[in-house]
Amino acid sequence: LSSEVPRAQGCDPFAQTQRSKLQHRRARINQQINKEMRMRAGAENLFRATSNHKVKETVALELSYVNSNLQLLKEELEELNSCMDVACSSSESISVPMIPLGLKETKELDLLIPLKDLISEHYGEDGVLFEKEIKEFMELRQAMRTPSRNEAGLELLMEYYNQLYFLDNRFFPPSKNLGVFFHWYDSLTGVPSHQRALAFEKGSVLFNIGALHTQIGARQDRASLPGVNRAIDAFQKAAGAFNYLKENFSNAPSLDMSASSLNMLVRLMIAQVQECVFEKVTLLRAQSDFLTQLQLAQEAARVEDVYSLVHQTMTQAHVKDYVPFSWTTMVHVKSEHFKALSHYFAAIALCDCPGEYELPEHEKAFIQFHVTMPEGPSLRVLLQDPEERRKLGKAHLKKAIMKHEEAMRIHSLCKILRKMDILQEVLSFAHKRSLSKYSEIDHEEDFFETGDAPDIHPKTHQKPEIKSPNFSQVKVTDLFHRLGPLSVFSAKNKWYPVRRVHLMRGENGFGFTLRGDSPVLIAGVIPGGCAAEAGLKEGDYIISVNGKDCKWSKHAEVVQLLKSTGEEGVEIGVITLQGSEGPKTVSRESILQAKLGGLIKNNKENSRKSLMNSKSASTLLVWNKKSKRSKNSTYSVPFTAVGDNEAMY
């Protein structure tokens, strides 16, 4: 994390800041909704169970009261979710508000006892010795519940998400759960959900990463080029997070993480990116030449196009009853507003750019400008005749005014949007501008009926990009690395209790071959040798030498410890993975080959202390696929002779 923000620290949810007040209100409403839903479930059960008519009447009255309370709470939450951010800009221009998402809330989780018990039961270690690591993980989880609305907040969520990879591999065996529930509230309705599966925790954190990107994007000052570029980047990353969640998470217990809702959110983010691209073009193309106005018209038509698609998605059966009405209305308003702008800029291109219509590139651009060809003379004649241009421009302005008025009508239907003065101001300004232009080019002697202007062909110079989360940008180290390398000491592996073996060196050494690092593997045992007599077997892992922990030790370090022993011998701690045992021996010919082979390379296939140093981080991301062990697994390949990466001792 950045130097200004201490590690594993969120913002105070009770601090008197606007951001924290909203989050505190959201948490309070979520708790009240949860309480009312429990009351409703109890009342419904009583209603079904009782046969007493008087009791039924009383319960029915109580149910209507609870349902009324629930409706009021959901409306309050919807209004909270519709707090659309408007950037505080020092410039005179006004940006249309964007739609940010609120973060999913979660309950506190106490993992101290479950993890200590599992460490004792599964790993054979004293769970008390790992209290510090468990508390550190719980502090990280507590902090990520209230991330700050900036890059440090994103890094905090990423850090926790990456730690969940280690938690999953350490403490969630395939055939057993931890016995704890992960509770999360729906982002839009506040309805609580819970699951034992860690995938629900991962998915909810990933959702919050996307939601935090939307909040960062919505608060940028889009009146400046750096601000609009930051907004584009944030909304693209939000789209990437929601899209990744949709592709890798199924059977979500809450509606906000269902495939239909995530599909809607991805499309909404893409539309907001496209809107930012339009604003970027208006900043870059300050001049009022013919080609610039055509480009602005086509960019606006493209924004209208994507918002129309979002509106269609929001009004589908599985989504319309779930999405806040203010969101659906806002998207519909923007669709009409940008359609109006596309016709306005088309009229400006035709009426306000004199002396530019005879250039070949202008004619070529205008041929591809409309969806259908305008009625009347050919395009070449139209461009060269000021009166024909005025007629077509007037038709475009007429359509622009109609669409502006439709946008204002739709806006007036939503109580929440009516409270947004800035949106009202933007719509009103655009409407007045089109009316003013229309009255400017309208002549009293006009007796022709203004025709219907064809729609503008949507086109953009910058296509939105769905940016998938880059989890490897936040480096993390396994908090529970003291348990040993994950390649062996994981929840999916089982091993027999640790054996302490006293080993004496014979004439031909200890009588075994070693392979690999972290931990070092006994790859073969010589029949009749010291190791065989002491009870060591092929497939045993050396985890200690004379009391020194060797789980993370390199090959050379273990060899040095063994060689430094005197006549009293050495005590070795070994474990055997269940399913890897087998009475395999090494032939005398193999021993001779090994001695002639000289120095041998160490196999480092087991040394993976840090996840982020691995060749690919993709294995931690897809939590619904089982990671396959390497074909070169040291304990699954039958040992026949001393290999190139083994050494005899």
PDB file of N, CA, C and O in Angstrom, residues 232 236 270 273-274 277 299 302 459-466:
ATOM      1  N   ILE A 232     -12.393   7.161 -17.581  1.00  0.00           N
ATOM      2  CA  ILE A 232     -12.444   6.085 -18.581  1.00  0.00           C
ATOM      3  C   ILE A 232     -11.763   4.833 -18.041  1.00  0.00           C
ATOM      4  O   ILE A 232     -12.297   3.728 -18.116  1.00  0.00           O
ATOM      5  N   GLN A 236     -13.631   1.254 -17.145  1.00  0.00           N
ATOM      6  CA  GLN A 236     -13.189   0.064 -17.884  1.00  0.00           C
ATOM      7  C   GLN A 236     -12.756  -1.042 -16.927  1.00  0.00           C
ATOM      8  O   GLN A 236     -13.032  -2.219 -17.158  1.00  0.00           O
ATOM      9  N   ILE A 270     -19.701   0.068 -19.682  1.00  0.00           N
ATOM     10  CA  ILE A 270     -19.252   0.346 -21.049  1.00  0.00           C
ATOM     11  C   ILE A 270     -19.928   1.618 -21.582  1.00  0.00           C
ATOM     12  O   ILE A 270     -19.292   2.451 -22.242  1.00  0.00           O
ATOM     13  N   VAL A 273     -18.259   4.557 -20.041  1.00  0.00           N
ATOM     14  CA  VAL A 273     -16.972   4.784 -20.716  1.00  0.00           C
ATOM     15  C   VAL A 273     -17.223   5.547 -22.021  1.00  0.00           C
ATOM     16  O   VAL A 273     -16.520   6.517 -22.334  1.00  0.00           O
ATOM     17  N   GLN A 274     -18.230   5.103 -22.780  1.00  0.00           N
ATOM     18  CA  GLN A 274     -18.517   5.740 -24.073  1.00  0.00           C
ATOM     19  C   GLN A 274     -18.923   7.202 -23.890  1.00  0.00           C
ATOM     20  O   GLN A 274     -18.566   8.071 -24.685  1.00  0.00           O
ATOM     21  N   VAL A 277     -15.808   9.105 -23.381  1.00  0.00           N
ATOM     22  CA  VAL A 277     -15.097   9.276 -24.664  1.00  0.00           C
ATOM     23  C   VAL A 277     -15.686  10.467 -25.418  1.00  0.00           C
ATOM     24  O   VAL A 277     -14.954  11.271 -26.012  1.00  0.00           O
ATOM     25  N   GLU A 299     -20.206  10.559 -32.387  1.00  0.00           N
ATOM     26  CA  GLU A 299     -19.855  10.099 -31.034  1.00  0.00           C
ATOM     27  C   GLU A 299     -21.090  10.113 -30.133  1.00  0.00           C
ATOM     28  O   GLU A 299     -21.319   9.173 -29.362  1.00  0.00           O
ATOM     29  N   ARG A 302     -23.267   7.271 -30.907  1.00  0.00           N
ATOM     30  CA  ARG A 302     -22.717   6.033 -30.347  1.00  0.00           C
ATOM     31  C   ARG A 302     -23.087   5.908 -28.859  1.00  0.00           C
ATOM     32  O   ARG A 302     -23.432   4.822 -28.373  1.00  0.00           O
ATOM     33  N   LYS A 459     -20.577   6.194 -34.483  1.00  0.00           N
ATOM     34  CA  LYS A 459     -19.171   5.890 -34.757  1.00  0.00           C
ATOM     35  C   LYS A 459     -18.315   6.488 -33.641  1.00  0.00           C
ATOM     36  O   LYS A 459     -18.589   7.584 -33.163  1.00  0.00           O
ATOM     37  N   THR A 460     -17.291   5.744 -33.219  1.00  0.00           N
ATOM     38  CA  THR A 460     -16.405   6.259 -32.170  1.00  0.00           C
ATOM     39  C   THR A 460     -14.947   6.056 -32.555  1.00  0.00           C
ATOM     40  O   THR A 460     -14.611   5.094 -33.250  1.00  0.00           O
ATOM     41  N   HIS A 461     -14.109   6.973 -32.113  1.00  0.00           N
ATOM     42  CA  HIS A 461     -12.669   6.856 -32.411  1.00  0.00           C
ATOM     43  C   HIS A 461     -11.954   6.058 -31.327  1.00  0.00           C
ATOM     44  O   HIS A 461     -10.797   5.695 -31.478  1.00  0.00           O
ATOM     45  N   GLN A 462     -12.639   5.769 -30.198  1.00  0.00           N
ATOM     46  CA  GLN A 462     -12.024   5.012 -29.099  1.00  0.00           C
ATOM     47  C   GLN A 462     -13.035   4.022 -28.548  1.00  0.00           C
ATOM     48  O   GLN A 462     -13.935   4.375 -27.800  1.00  0.00           O
ATOM     49  N   LYS A 463     -12.858   2.745 -28.911  1.00  0.00           N
ATOM     50  CA  LYS A 463     -13.785   1.718 -28.433  1.00  0.00           C
ATOM     51  C   LYS A 463     -13.468   1.376 -26.976  1.00  0.00           C
ATOM     52  O   LYS A 463     -12.312   1.204 -26.618  1.00  0.00           O
ATOM     53  N   PRO A 464     -14.496   1.260 -26.152  1.00  0.00           N
ATOM     54  CA  PRO A 464     -14.256   0.884 -24.745  1.00  0.00           C
ATOM     55  C   PRO A 464     -13.594  -0.485 -24.640  1.00  0.00           C
ATOM     56  O   PRO A 464     -13.836  -1.371 -25.459  1.00  0.00           O
ATOM     57  N   GLU A 465     -12.776  -0.619 -23.629  1.00  0.00           N
ATOM     58  CA  GLU A 465     -12.040  -1.869 -23.404  1.00  0.00           C
ATOM     59  C   GLU A 465     -12.422  -2.422 -22.030  1.00  0.00           C
ATOM     60  O   GLU A 465     -12.490  -1.685 -21.054  1.00  0.00           O
ATOM     61  N   ILE A 466     -12.707  -3.726 -21.990  1.00  0.00           N
ATOM     62  CA  ILE A 466     -13.004  -4.365 -20.706  1.00  0.00           C
ATOM     63  C   ILE A 466     -11.679  -4.816 -20.096  1.00  0.00           C
ATOM     64  O   ILE A 466     -11.050  -5.738 -20.586  1.00  0.00           O
TER      65      ILE A 466
END
